[in-house]
PDB file of C-alpha atoms and ligand atoms in Angstrom:
ATOM      1  CA  MET L   8     -18.817 -37.155 -20.157  1.00 47.00           C
ATOM      2  CA  GLU L   9     -18.164 -36.582 -16.434  1.00 55.00           C
ATOM      3  CA  ASN L  10     -18.295 -39.496 -14.029  1.00 65.00           C
ATOM      4  CA  ASN L  11     -21.304 -39.016 -11.709  1.00 77.00           C
ATOM      5  CA  ASN L  12     -19.631 -41.020  -8.961  1.00 93.00           C
ATOM      6  CA  TYR L  13     -17.068 -38.279  -8.452  1.00 97.00           C
ATOM      7  CA  MET L  14     -17.810 -35.417  -6.101  1.00 98.00           C
ATOM      8  CA  LEU L  15     -14.752 -33.556  -7.298  1.00 98.00           C
ATOM      9  CA  SER L  16     -12.515 -33.807 -10.342  1.00 98.00           C
ATOM     10  CA  VAL L  17      -9.511 -31.553 -10.717  1.00 98.00           C
ATOM     11  CA  ARG L  18      -7.684 -31.343 -14.032  1.00 97.00           C
ATOM     12  CA  ASN L  19      -4.230 -29.785 -14.556  1.00 98.00           C
ATOM     13  CA  LEU L  20      -4.839 -27.253 -11.786  1.00 98.00           C
ATOM     14  CA  LYS L  21      -2.185 -24.562 -11.465  1.00 98.00           C
ATOM     15  CA  LYS L  22      -1.859 -21.764  -8.974  1.00 98.00           C
ATOM     16  CA  TYR L  23       1.090 -19.428  -9.422  1.00 98.00           C
ATOM     17  CA  PHE L  24       1.726 -16.368  -7.274  1.00 97.00           C
ATOM     18  CA  ASN L  25       3.561 -13.329  -8.595  1.00 97.00           C
ATOM     19  CA  THR L  26       6.664 -12.524  -6.543  1.00 96.00           C
ATOM     20  CA  PRO L  27       9.482 -10.020  -7.167  1.00 96.00           C
ATOM     21  CA  GLY L  28      11.693 -12.947  -8.258  1.00 94.00           C
ATOM     22  CA  GLY L  29       9.161 -14.401 -10.715  1.00 96.00           C
ATOM     23  CA  LYS L  30       6.191 -16.758 -10.531  1.00 97.00           C
ATOM     24  CA  LEU L  31       5.978 -19.006  -7.503  1.00 97.00           C
ATOM     25  CA  HIS L  32       4.547 -22.354  -8.606  1.00 97.00           C
ATOM     26  CA  ALA L  33       2.498 -23.233  -5.506  1.00 97.00           C
ATOM     27  CA  VAL L  34       0.315 -25.793  -7.295  1.00 98.00           C
ATOM     28  CA  ASP L  35       1.633 -27.088 -10.592  1.00 96.00           C
ATOM     29  CA  ASP L  36      -0.500 -29.204 -12.891  1.00 96.00           C
ATOM     30  CA  VAL L  37      -2.330 -31.311 -10.321  1.00 97.00           C
ATOM     31  CA  THR L  38      -5.000 -33.790 -11.465  1.00 97.00           C
ATOM     32  CA  PHE L  39      -7.186 -36.113  -9.388  1.00 97.00           C
ATOM     33  CA  ASP L  40     -10.739 -37.367  -8.754  1.00 97.00           C
ATOM     34  CA  ILE L  41     -12.537 -37.959  -5.459  1.00 98.00           C
ATOM     35  CA  PRO L  42     -15.474 -40.401  -5.433  1.00 97.00           C
ATOM     36  CA  LYS L  43     -18.530 -39.263  -3.456  1.00 97.00           C
ATOM     37  CA  GLY L  44     -18.502 -40.043   0.261  1.00 97.00           C
ATOM     38  CA  THR L  45     -14.748 -40.699   0.366  1.00 98.00           C
ATOM     39  CA  THR L  46     -11.646 -38.899   1.606  1.00 98.00           C
ATOM     40  CA  LEU L  47      -8.573 -37.926  -0.322  1.00 98.00           C
ATOM     41  CA  GLY L  48      -5.664 -37.353   2.040  1.00 98.00           C
ATOM     42  CA  VAL L  49      -3.178 -34.784   0.726  1.00 97.00           C
ATOM     43  CA  VAL L  50       0.200 -34.970   2.449  1.00 96.00           C
ATOM     44  CA  GLY L  51       3.564 -33.292   2.206  1.00 93.00           C
ATOM     45  CA  GLU L  52       5.919 -30.957   4.044  1.00 90.00           C
ATOM     46  CA  SER L  53       4.885 -27.387   4.738  1.00 86.00           C
ATOM     47  CA  GLY L  54       5.240 -25.307   1.593  1.00 87.00           C
ATOM     48  CA  CYS L  55       4.406 -28.221  -0.740  1.00 92.00           C
ATOM     49  CA  GLY L  56       1.247 -26.461  -1.916  1.00 95.00           C
ATOM     50  CA  LYS L  57      -1.337 -28.678  -0.219  1.00 96.00           C
ATOM     51  CA  SER L  58      -3.195 -25.831   1.542  1.00 95.00           C
ATOM     52  CA  THR L  59      -3.056 -23.674  -1.585  1.00 97.00           C
ATOM     53  CA  LEU L  60      -4.534 -26.592  -3.503  1.00 98.00           C
ATOM     54  CA  GLY L  61      -7.501 -26.791  -1.092  1.00 97.00           C
ATOM     55  CA  ARG L  62      -8.067 -23.057  -1.161  1.00 96.00           C
ATOM     56  CA  THR L  63      -7.818 -22.835  -4.951  1.00 98.00           C
ATOM     57  CA  ILE L  64     -10.460 -25.547  -5.313  1.00 98.00           C
ATOM     58  CA  LEU L  65     -12.748 -23.464  -3.089  1.00 97.00           C
ATOM     59  CA  HIS L  66     -11.911 -20.289  -5.054  1.00 97.00           C
ATOM     60  CA  LEU L  67     -10.391 -18.691  -1.970  1.00 95.00           C
ATOM     61  CA  HIS L  68      -7.428 -18.163  -4.314  1.00 96.00           C
ATOM     62  CA  PRO L  69      -8.145 -17.549  -8.005  1.00 96.00           C
ATOM     63  CA  LYS L  70      -6.630 -20.373 -10.059  1.00 97.00           C
ATOM     64  CA  THR L  71      -3.981 -19.701 -12.695  1.00 98.00           C
ATOM     65  CA  SER L  72      -5.370 -22.403 -15.006  1.00 98.00           C
ATOM     66  CA  GLY L  73      -7.008 -25.811 -14.969  1.00 98.00           C
ATOM     67  CA  GLN L  74     -10.432 -27.259 -14.466  1.00 98.00           C
ATOM     68  CA  ILE L  75     -12.493 -27.912 -11.327  1.00 98.00           C
ATOM     69  CA  ILE L  76     -15.580 -30.092 -11.683  1.00 98.00           C
ATOM     70  CA  PHE L  77     -17.846 -30.314  -8.671  1.00 97.00           C
ATOM     71  CA  ASP L  78     -20.612 -32.919  -8.652  1.00 96.00           C
ATOM     72  CA  GLY L  79     -20.602 -33.046 -12.445  1.00 95.00           C
ATOM     73  CA  ARG L  80     -20.625 -29.257 -12.884  1.00 96.00           C
ATOM     74  CA  ASP L  81     -17.687 -27.290 -14.217  1.00 97.00           C
ATOM     75  CA  ILE L  82     -17.042 -24.623 -11.593  1.00 97.00           C
ATOM     76  CA  SER L  83     -13.640 -23.537 -12.916  1.00 97.00           C
ATOM     77  CA  ASP L  84     -14.952 -20.061 -13.628  1.00 96.00           C
ATOM     78  CA  VAL L  85     -17.939 -18.922 -11.596  1.00 95.00           C
ATOM     79  CA  SER L  86     -19.501 -15.544 -10.854  1.00 95.00           C
ATOM     80  CA  LYS L  87     -19.557 -14.088  -7.341  1.00 95.00           C
ATOM     81  CA  ALA L  88     -23.239 -14.961  -6.993  1.00 96.00           C
ATOM     82  CA  GLU L  89     -22.626 -18.558  -8.110  1.00 96.00           C
ATOM     83  CA  LEU L  90     -19.723 -18.799  -5.714  1.00 95.00           C
ATOM     84  CA  HIS L  91     -21.892 -17.587  -2.845  1.00 95.00           C
ATOM     85  CA  GLU L  92     -24.343 -20.400  -3.579  1.00 94.00           C
ATOM     86  CA  LEU L  93     -21.534 -22.955  -3.965  1.00 95.00           C
ATOM     87  CA  ARG L  94     -20.209 -22.140  -0.509  1.00 93.00           C
ATOM     88  CA  LYS L  95     -23.223 -23.900   0.994  1.00 94.00           C
ATOM     89  CA  GLU L  96     -22.056 -27.084  -0.684  1.00 96.00           C
ATOM     90  CA  MET L  97     -18.298 -26.636  -0.300  1.00 97.00           C
ATOM     91  CA  GLN L  98     -16.941 -25.799   3.129  1.00 96.00           C
ATOM     92  CA  ILE L  99     -13.577 -25.608   4.887  1.00 94.00           C
ATOM     93  CA  ILE L 100     -12.324 -26.496   8.357  1.00 94.00           C
ATOM     94  CA  PHE L 101      -9.153 -24.627   9.303  1.00 89.00           C
ATOM     95  CA  GLN L 102      -6.183 -25.764  11.372  1.00 84.00           C
ATOM     96  CA  ASP L 103      -6.585 -23.137  14.049  1.00 77.00           C
ATOM     97  CA  PRO L 104     -10.265 -22.577  14.621  1.00 70.00           C
ATOM     98  CA  PHE L 105      -9.478 -19.660  16.934  1.00 71.00           C
ATOM     99  CA  SER L 106      -7.922 -17.662  14.117  1.00 74.00           C
ATOM    100  CA  SER L 107     -10.921 -18.182  11.872  1.00 68.00           C
ATOM    101  CA  ILE L 108     -13.620 -17.163  14.341  1.00 74.00           C
ATOM    102  CA  ASP L 109     -14.698 -13.870  15.889  1.00 82.00           C
ATOM    103  CA  PRO L 110     -13.658 -13.906  19.582  1.00 85.00           C
ATOM    104  CA  ARG L 111     -16.546 -11.586  20.522  1.00 91.00           C
ATOM    105  CA  MET L 112     -19.163 -14.130  19.458  1.00 94.00           C
ATOM    106  CA  SER L 113     -20.509 -16.851  21.733  1.00 96.00           C
ATOM    107  CA  VAL L 114     -20.545 -20.515  20.699  1.00 96.00           C
ATOM    108  CA  LYS L 115     -24.191 -20.360  19.658  1.00 96.00           C
ATOM    109  CA  GLN L 116     -23.663 -17.154  17.685  1.00 96.00           C
ATOM    110  CA  LEU L 117     -20.650 -18.638  15.897  1.00 95.00           C
ATOM    111  CA  ILE L 118     -22.519 -21.775  14.908  1.00 96.00           C
ATOM    112  CA  ALA L 119     -25.591 -19.751  13.849  1.00 96.00           C
ATOM    113  CA  GLU L 120     -23.595 -17.305  11.712  1.00 94.00           C
ATOM    114  CA  PRO L 121     -23.644 -19.305   8.431  1.00 94.00           C
ATOM    115  CA  LEU L 122     -27.428 -19.773   8.754  1.00 95.00           C
ATOM    116  CA  LYS L 123     -27.867 -16.008   9.106  1.00 94.00           C
ATOM    117  CA  ILE L 124     -25.563 -15.223   6.173  1.00 93.00           C
ATOM    118  CA  TYR L 125     -27.589 -17.529   3.948  1.00 93.00           C
ATOM    119  CA  LYS L 126     -30.955 -16.541   5.509  1.00 91.00           C
ATOM    120  CA  LEU L 127     -31.877 -20.195   5.695  1.00 87.00           C
ATOM    121  CA  CYS L 128     -34.234 -20.015   8.672  1.00 89.00           C
ATOM    122  CA  LYS L 129     -37.613 -18.333   8.913  1.00 90.00           C
ATOM    123  CA  SER L 130     -37.496 -17.557  12.617  1.00 93.00           C
ATOM    124  CA  LYS L 131     -35.213 -17.070  15.594  1.00 94.00           C
ATOM    125  CA  GLU L 132     -36.642 -20.274  17.062  1.00 95.00           C
ATOM    126  CA  GLU L 133     -35.704 -22.232  13.959  1.00 95.00           C
ATOM    127  CA  ILE L 134     -32.118 -20.924  14.169  1.00 96.00           C
ATOM    128  CA  GLU L 135     -31.943 -21.848  17.857  1.00 96.00           C
ATOM    129  CA  GLN L 136     -33.231 -25.331  17.137  1.00 96.00           C
ATOM    130  CA  LYS L 137     -30.704 -25.885  14.326  1.00 96.00           C
ATOM    131  CA  VAL L 138     -27.832 -24.596  16.506  1.00 97.00           C
ATOM    132  CA  LYS L 139     -28.924 -26.896  19.337  1.00 97.00           C
ATOM    133  CA  GLU L 140     -29.009 -29.902  17.007  1.00 97.00           C
ATOM    134  CA  THR L 141     -25.622 -29.027  15.498  1.00 97.00           C
ATOM    135  CA  MET L 142     -23.998 -28.589  18.923  1.00 97.00           C
ATOM    136  CA  GLU L 143     -25.303 -32.008  19.857  1.00 96.00           C
ATOM    137  CA  THR L 144     -24.043 -33.512  16.582  1.00 96.00           C
ATOM    138  CA  VAL L 145     -20.501 -32.203  17.075  1.00 96.00           C
ATOM    139  CA  GLY L 146     -20.422 -33.100  20.767  1.00 95.00           C
ATOM    140  CA  LEU L 147     -20.648 -29.646  22.343  1.00 96.00           C
ATOM    141  CA  ALA L 148     -22.654 -29.626  25.597  1.00 96.00           C
ATOM    142  CA  SER L 149     -25.632 -27.228  25.549  1.00 95.00           C
ATOM    143  CA  ARG L 150     -24.271 -25.517  28.693  1.00 96.00           C
ATOM    144  CA  LEU L 151     -21.467 -24.122  26.476  1.00 97.00           C
ATOM    145  CA  ALA L 152     -23.877 -22.228  24.195  1.00 97.00           C
ATOM    146  CA  ASP L 153     -23.133 -18.862  25.801  1.00 96.00           C
ATOM    147  CA  SER L 154     -19.399 -19.458  26.321  1.00 96.00           C
ATOM    148  CA  TYR L 155     -16.725 -17.777  24.239  1.00 94.00           C
ATOM    149  CA  ALA L 156     -14.134 -19.645  22.200  1.00 89.00           C
ATOM    150  CA  HIS L 157     -11.222 -18.430  24.336  1.00 89.00           C
ATOM    151  CA  GLU L 158     -12.831 -20.109  27.370  1.00 92.00           C
ATOM    152  CA  LEU L 159     -12.721 -23.507  25.642  1.00 91.00           C
ATOM    153  CA  ASP L 160      -9.944 -25.998  24.951  1.00 90.00           C
ATOM    154  CA  GLY L 161      -8.594 -26.669  21.441  1.00 89.00           C
ATOM    155  CA  GLY L 162     -10.765 -29.739  20.872  1.00 91.00           C
ATOM    156  CA  ARG L 163     -13.979 -27.879  21.690  1.00 93.00           C
ATOM    157  CA  ARG L 164     -12.929 -24.940  19.551  1.00 91.00           C
ATOM    158  CA  GLN L 165     -12.376 -27.284  16.633  1.00 91.00           C
ATOM    159  CA  ARG L 166     -15.836 -28.736  17.271  1.00 94.00           C
ATOM    160  CA  ILE L 167     -17.183 -25.185  16.786  1.00 94.00           C
ATOM    161  CA  GLY L 168     -15.286 -25.031  13.467  1.00 93.00           C
ATOM    162  CA  ILE L 169     -16.808 -28.350  12.417  1.00 95.00           C
ATOM    163  CA  GLY L 170     -20.274 -27.184  13.535  1.00 96.00           C
ATOM    164  CA  ARG L 171     -19.965 -24.058  11.411  1.00 95.00           C
ATOM    165  CA  ALA L 172     -18.857 -26.158   8.450  1.00 95.00           C
ATOM    166  CA  ILE L 173     -21.694 -28.691   8.622  1.00 97.00           C
ATOM    167  CA  ILE L 174     -24.645 -26.509   9.619  1.00 96.00           C
ATOM    168  CA  LEU L 175     -25.362 -25.625   5.978  1.00 96.00           C
ATOM    169  CA  ASN L 176     -25.423 -29.319   5.118  1.00 96.00           C
ATOM    170  CA  PRO L 177     -22.543 -29.302   2.625  1.00 97.00           C
ATOM    171  CA  SER L 178     -21.527 -32.317   0.564  1.00 97.00           C
ATOM    172  CA  PHE L 179     -17.809 -31.486   0.400  1.00 98.00           C
ATOM    173  CA  ILE L 180     -15.347 -30.175   3.002  1.00 98.00           C
ATOM    174  CA  VAL L 181     -11.700 -29.187   2.682  1.00 97.00           C
ATOM    175  CA  CYS L 182     -10.151 -30.087   6.036  1.00 96.00           C
ATOM    176  CA  ASP L 183      -6.935 -28.064   6.257  1.00 94.00           C
ATOM    177  CA  GLU L 184      -4.737 -29.571   9.009  1.00 92.00           C
ATOM    178  CA  PRO L 185      -7.840 -29.803  11.252  1.00 91.00           C
ATOM    179  CA  VAL L 186      -6.168 -31.723  14.078  1.00 91.00           C
ATOM    180  CA  SER L 187      -2.557 -30.529  13.837  1.00 87.00           C
ATOM    181  CA  ALA L 188      -2.910 -27.973  16.626  1.00 83.00           C
ATOM    182  CA  LEU L 189      -4.545 -30.466  19.011  1.00 88.00           C
ATOM    183  CA  ASP L 190      -3.126 -32.792  21.661  1.00 88.00           C
ATOM    184  CA  VAL L 191      -2.793 -36.372  20.433  1.00 86.00           C
ATOM    185  CA  SER L 192      -5.632 -37.659  22.660  1.00 85.00           C
ATOM    186  CA  ILE L 193      -7.990 -34.958  21.382  1.00 90.00           C
ATOM    187  CA  GLN L 194      -6.883 -35.547  17.784  1.00 91.00           C
ATOM    188  CA  ALA L 195      -8.380 -39.042  17.867  1.00 92.00           C
ATOM    189  CA  GLN L 196     -11.720 -37.739  19.191  1.00 92.00           C
ATOM    190  CA  VAL L 197     -11.979 -35.075  16.508  1.00 93.00           C
ATOM    191  CA  LEU L 198     -10.970 -37.546  13.768  1.00 94.00           C
ATOM    192  CA  ASN L 199     -13.607 -39.997  14.982  1.00 95.00           C
ATOM    193  CA  LEU L 200     -16.210 -37.234  14.922  1.00 95.00           C
ATOM    194  CA  MET L 201     -15.258 -36.352  11.359  1.00 96.00           C
ATOM    195  CA  MET L 202     -15.444 -39.983  10.259  1.00 96.00           C
ATOM    196  CA  ASP L 203     -18.865 -40.418  11.933  1.00 97.00           C
ATOM    197  CA  LEU L 204     -20.169 -37.296  10.195  1.00 97.00           C
ATOM    198  CA  GLN L 205     -18.865 -38.567   6.891  1.00 97.00           C
ATOM    199  CA  GLU L 206     -20.708 -41.831   7.304  1.00 97.00           C
ATOM    200  CA  GLN L 207     -23.971 -40.216   8.466  1.00 96.00           C
ATOM    201  CA  ARG L 208     -24.008 -37.515   5.780  1.00 97.00           C
ATOM    202  CA  ASN L 209     -22.081 -39.138   2.926  1.00 97.00           C
ATOM    203  CA  LEU L 210     -19.590 -36.261   3.065  1.00 98.00           C
ATOM    204  CA  THR L 211     -16.605 -36.026   0.753  1.00 98.00           C
ATOM    205  CA  TYR L 212     -13.386 -34.716   2.270  1.00 98.00           C
ATOM    206  CA  ILE L 213     -10.015 -33.465   1.161  1.00 98.00           C
ATOM    207  CA  PHE L 214      -7.935 -33.990   4.272  1.00 97.00           C
ATOM    208  CA  ILE L 215      -4.757 -31.919   4.172  1.00 96.00           C
ATOM    209  CA  THR L 216      -1.976 -32.718   6.610  1.00 94.00           C
ATOM    210  CA  HIS L 217       1.775 -32.969   7.016  1.00 90.00           C
ATOM    211  CA  ASN L 218       1.214 -35.966   9.295  1.00 87.00           C
ATOM    212  CA  LEU L 219       0.967 -39.269   7.434  1.00 86.00           C
ATOM    213  CA  SER L 220      -0.053 -41.256  10.493  1.00 84.00           C
ATOM    214  CA  VAL L 221      -3.123 -39.038  10.936  1.00 87.00           C
ATOM    215  CA  VAL L 222      -4.203 -39.337   7.326  1.00 90.00           C
ATOM    216  CA  LYS L 223      -3.854 -43.123   7.255  1.00 87.00           C
ATOM    217  CA  HIS L 224      -7.065 -43.773   9.191  1.00 84.00           C
ATOM    218  CA  ILE L 225      -9.320 -41.220   7.586  1.00 93.00           C
ATOM    219  CA  SER L 226      -8.326 -41.456   3.921  1.00 97.00           C
ATOM    220  CA  ASN L 227      -9.492 -43.789   1.190  1.00 97.00           C
ATOM    221  CA  ASP L 228      -6.840 -42.482  -1.172  1.00 98.00           C
ATOM    222  CA  ILE L 229      -3.662 -40.537  -0.486  1.00 97.00           C
ATOM    223  CA  MET L 230      -1.865 -38.072  -2.729  1.00 98.00           C
ATOM    224  CA  VAL L 231       1.677 -37.082  -1.781  1.00 97.00           C
ATOM    225  CA  MET L 232       2.753 -33.612  -2.861  1.00 97.00           C
ATOM    226  CA  TYR L 233       6.243 -32.211  -3.258  1.00 96.00           C
ATOM    227  CA  LEU L 234       6.846 -28.589  -4.204  1.00 96.00           C
ATOM    228  CA  GLY L 235       3.486 -28.049  -5.862  1.00 97.00           C
ATOM    229  CA  THR L 236       3.347 -31.344  -7.731  1.00 97.00           C
ATOM    230  CA  ALA L 237       1.727 -34.711  -7.027  1.00 98.00           C
ATOM    231  CA  VAL L 238       4.484 -37.326  -6.800  1.00 98.00           C
ATOM    232  CA  GLU L 239       2.511 -40.409  -5.717  1.00 98.00           C
ATOM    233  CA  LYS L 240      -1.162 -41.305  -5.462  1.00 98.00           C
ATOM    234  CA  ALA L 241      -2.747 -44.566  -4.372  1.00 97.00           C
ATOM    235  CA  ASP L 242      -5.297 -46.245  -2.150  1.00 97.00           C
ATOM    236  CA  SER L 243      -4.358 -45.528   1.467  1.00 96.00           C
ATOM    237  CA  LYS L 244      -3.717 -49.163   2.477  1.00 94.00           C
ATOM    238  CA  GLU L 245      -1.747 -49.790  -0.702  1.00 95.00           C
ATOM    239  CA  LEU L 246       0.407 -46.697  -0.131  1.00 96.00           C
ATOM    240  CA  PHE L 247       1.310 -47.786   3.388  1.00 94.00           C
ATOM    241  CA  LYS L 248       2.230 -51.234   2.062  1.00 94.00           C
ATOM    242  CA  HIS L 249       4.134 -50.137  -1.050  1.00 95.00           C
ATOM    243  CA  GLN L 250       5.688 -46.754  -1.622  1.00 96.00           C
ATOM    244  CA  TYR L 251       7.512 -46.313  -4.904  1.00 98.00           C
ATOM    245  CA  HIS L 252       8.586 -42.666  -4.978  1.00 98.00           C
ATOM    246  CA  PRO L 253      11.817 -41.929  -3.036  1.00 97.00           C
ATOM    247  CA  TYR L 254      10.152 -38.959  -1.315  1.00 96.00           C
ATOM    248  CA  THR L 255       7.135 -40.998  -0.143  1.00 96.00           C
ATOM    249  CA  LYS L 256       9.492 -43.699   1.154  1.00 95.00           C
ATOM    250  CA  ALA L 257      11.324 -41.101   3.231  1.00 93.00           C
ATOM    251  CA  LEU L 258       8.058 -39.635   4.572  1.00 92.00           C
ATOM    252  CA  ILE L 259       6.754 -43.053   5.637  1.00 91.00           C
ATOM    253  CA  SER L 260      10.080 -44.063   7.166  1.00 88.00           C
ATOM    254  CA  ALA L 261       9.866 -40.960   9.389  1.00 81.00           C
ATOM    255  CA  ILE L 262       6.610 -42.056  11.076  1.00 79.00           C
ATOM    256  CA  PRO L 263       7.415 -42.967  14.703  1.00 72.00           C
ATOM    257  CA  ARG L 264       6.745 -46.671  15.413  1.00 67.00           C
ATOM    258  CA  VAL L 265       5.938 -48.393  18.676  1.00 58.00           C
ATOM    259  CA  ASP L 266       6.972 -51.807  17.370  1.00 60.00           C
ATOM    260  CA  ILE L 267      10.455 -52.345  18.865  1.00 54.00           C
ATOM    261  CA  ASP L 268      11.071 -55.308  16.535  1.00 57.00           C
ATOM    262  CA  ASN L 269      10.670 -53.040  13.557  1.00 57.00           C
ATOM    263  CA  LYS L 270      14.125 -52.655  12.109  1.00 60.00           C
ATOM    264  CA  SER L 271      13.254 -50.376   9.196  1.00 68.00           C
ATOM    265  CA  GLU L 272      15.463 -47.330   9.200  1.00 77.00           C
ATOM    266  CA  ARG L 273      14.467 -43.753   8.799  1.00 81.00           C
ATOM    267  CA  ILE L 274      15.496 -42.402   5.392  1.00 82.00           C
ATOM    268  CA  LEU L 275      16.997 -38.963   5.800  1.00 79.00           C
ATOM    269  CA  ILE L 276      16.487 -36.462   3.030  1.00 82.00           C
ATOM    270  CA  ARG L 277      19.511 -34.291   2.448  1.00 82.00           C
ATOM    271  CA  GLY L 278      20.251 -31.562  -0.060  1.00 80.00           C
ATOM    272  CA  GLU L 279      18.876 -28.224  -1.093  1.00 82.00           C
ATOM    273  CA  ILE L 280      15.182 -27.770  -1.718  1.00 85.00           C
ATOM    274  CA  THR L 281      14.464 -26.565  -5.271  1.00 86.00           C
ATOM    275  CA  SER L 282      13.141 -23.001  -5.310  1.00 91.00           C
ATOM    276  CA  PRO L 283       9.418 -22.972  -6.160  1.00 93.00           C
ATOM    277  CA  ILE L 284       9.999 -19.676  -8.003  1.00 95.00           C
ATOM    278  CA  GLU L 285      10.261 -20.411 -11.744  1.00 95.00           C
ATOM    279  CA  PRO L 286      11.433 -24.006 -11.040  1.00 95.00           C
ATOM    280  CA  PRO L 287      13.343 -25.794 -13.822  1.00 94.00           C
ATOM    281  CA  ASN L 288      11.684 -28.317 -16.099  1.00 94.00           C
ATOM    282  CA  ALA L 289      13.019 -31.214 -14.027  1.00 96.00           C
ATOM    283  CA  CYS L 290      12.069 -33.506 -11.188  1.00 97.00           C
ATOM    284  CA  ARG L 291      11.542 -31.105  -8.270  1.00 96.00           C
ATOM    285  CA  PHE L 292      12.964 -33.704  -5.905  1.00 96.00           C
ATOM    286  CA  ALA L 293      16.175 -34.241  -7.919  1.00 96.00           C
ATOM    287  CA  PRO L 294      18.536 -32.097  -5.766  1.00 95.00           C
ATOM    288  CA  ARG L 295      17.567 -34.186  -2.717  1.00 95.00           C
ATOM    289  CA  CYS L 296      17.255 -37.592  -4.387  1.00 96.00           C
ATOM    290  CA  GLU L 297      20.076 -40.103  -4.068  1.00 95.00           C
ATOM    291  CA  TYR L 298      18.937 -41.799  -7.294  1.00 97.00           C
ATOM    292  CA  ALA L 299      18.893 -38.689  -9.487  1.00 97.00           C
ATOM    293  CA  THR L 300      20.391 -38.998 -12.976  1.00 98.00           C
ATOM    294  CA  GLU L 301      20.924 -36.428 -15.697  1.00 97.00           C
ATOM    295  CA  ARG L 302      17.436 -37.088 -17.058  1.00 98.00           C
ATOM    296  CA  CYS L 303      15.940 -36.237 -13.646  1.00 98.00           C
ATOM    297  CA  HIS L 304      17.609 -32.813 -13.820  1.00 97.00           C
ATOM    298  CA  ASN L 305      16.392 -32.147 -17.363  1.00 97.00           C
ATOM    299  CA  GLU L 306      12.928 -33.642 -17.678  1.00 97.00           C
ATOM    300  CA  PHE L 307       9.816 -33.297 -15.558  1.00 97.00           C
ATOM    301  CA  PRO L 308       8.419 -36.745 -14.624  1.00 97.00           C
ATOM    302  CA  GLN L 309       4.693 -37.186 -15.234  1.00 96.00           C
ATOM    303  CA  LEU L 310       2.475 -39.300 -12.974  1.00 96.00           C
ATOM    304  CA  GLU L 311       2.144 -42.773 -14.474  1.00 96.00           C
ATOM    305  CA  GLU L 312       0.125 -45.761 -13.347  1.00 97.00           C
ATOM    306  CA  VAL L 313       2.668 -48.357 -12.237  1.00 97.00           C
ATOM    307  CA  GLU L 314       0.166 -50.742 -10.650  1.00 96.00           C
ATOM    308  CA  PRO L 315      -3.639 -50.613 -10.954  1.00 96.00           C
ATOM    309  CA  GLY L 316      -4.699 -47.385  -9.215  1.00 96.00           C
ATOM    310  CA  HIS L 317      -1.157 -46.592  -8.075  1.00 98.00           C
ATOM    311  CA  PHE L 318       0.422 -43.544  -9.744  1.00 98.00           C
ATOM    312  CA  VAL L 319       4.010 -42.350  -9.383  1.00 98.00           C
ATOM    313  CA  ALA L 320       5.958 -39.453 -10.939  1.00 98.00           C
ATOM    314  CA  CYS L 321       9.533 -40.732 -11.146  1.00 98.00           C
ATOM    315  CA  HIS L 322      11.661 -41.509 -14.196  1.00 98.00           C
ATOM    316  CA  ARG L 323      13.299 -44.467 -12.462  1.00 98.00           C
ATOM    317  CA  VAL L 324      10.276 -45.883 -10.655  1.00 98.00           C
ATOM    318  CA  ARG L 325      10.205 -49.237 -12.487  1.00 97.00           C
ATOM    319  CA  GLU L 326      13.933 -49.845 -12.311  1.00 96.00           C
ATOM    320  CA  LEU L 327      14.241 -48.884  -8.632  1.00 97.00           C
ATOM    321  CA  ASN L 328      11.274 -50.957  -7.518  1.00 96.00           C
ATOM    322  CA  ASN L 329      11.540 -53.943  -9.911  1.00 94.00           C
ATOM    323  CA  LEU L 330       8.114 -53.206 -11.383  1.00 91.00           C
TER     324      LEU L 330
HETATM  325 FE1  SF4 B 537      14.707 -39.258  -7.922  1.00 61.82          FE
HETATM  326 FE2  SF4 B 537      14.862 -39.018 -10.557  1.00 61.82          FE
HETATM  327 FE3  SF4 B 537      12.801 -40.237  -9.486  1.00 61.82          FE
HETATM  328 FE4  SF4 B 537      13.071 -37.618  -9.239  1.00 61.82          FE
HETATM  329  S1  SF4 B 537      12.742 -38.716 -11.112  1.00 61.82           S
HETATM  330  S2  SF4 B 537      12.498 -39.030  -7.659  1.00 61.82           S
HETATM  331  S3  SF4 B 537      15.269 -37.440  -9.036  1.00 61.82           S
HETATM  332  S4  SF4 B 537      14.928 -40.898  -9.402  1.00 61.82           S
END
């Protein structure tokens, strides 16, 4: 039986792309659950499959195999009509809002567009009222209603993207690097807005980013991805206190710190990155891992629970961390 407290459960999800050299394993056997009203941060370098994961969950890419359960309903295979209906519930916020919006539309037209597509309002007045309320909710001044996106700064453009995502009242949003293109000062404002909306509307987020320091504040749980696979997953606070996978340790050591007394050194990752095309049945991190043994090169490590709620995919995790 499915757990009703989960907004999303993903089981053994795979997304492979056909390339001239063979199948590119963008997402390879990823499994996780997200409780309702919480955020799962998904982090990793570019090319680790985190954006493909988000898009495959939303059926923007057809999955190769695996199961997607949304609010207790198996949506792994849905018809076009079912998908159209699901879109009201499952939305996405993109990294660069400018690339995802029509530059010829004004702010109010952009925010109204989803309402028109779904014919959710009975009158023009009702649409105008909903747009007005949404602009207010996302912090866009009403005087900007007739402006165009190119006249606005990055933060305001992202507020349009958020407005378009929430106007249909979804319960789940994939946030794909939503603040990466913004100045640091604006990033905090947009993150605060997203956290406020989550609290007010009990939203569930997948927050995808390459920036661990951003994801720390917004996420309840964090999943670290490396070349299409999940290598570590834990509660956010726990992960920042204890990292057990060598890749996660290197990622966290690379976060800039203001504390001058902090003597912890940045761990540099050297070595060739494994090709994601037809990768060997081995730890994907092995060519770059200073602890790799023969087993690491010959056997794929599965995620295992090493502490309550803390999962790691590494053959040597217990030995290296005295667990
Ligand atoms: Fe390193 Fe081996 Fe662990 Fe992979 S399985 S992270 S190669 S020690």
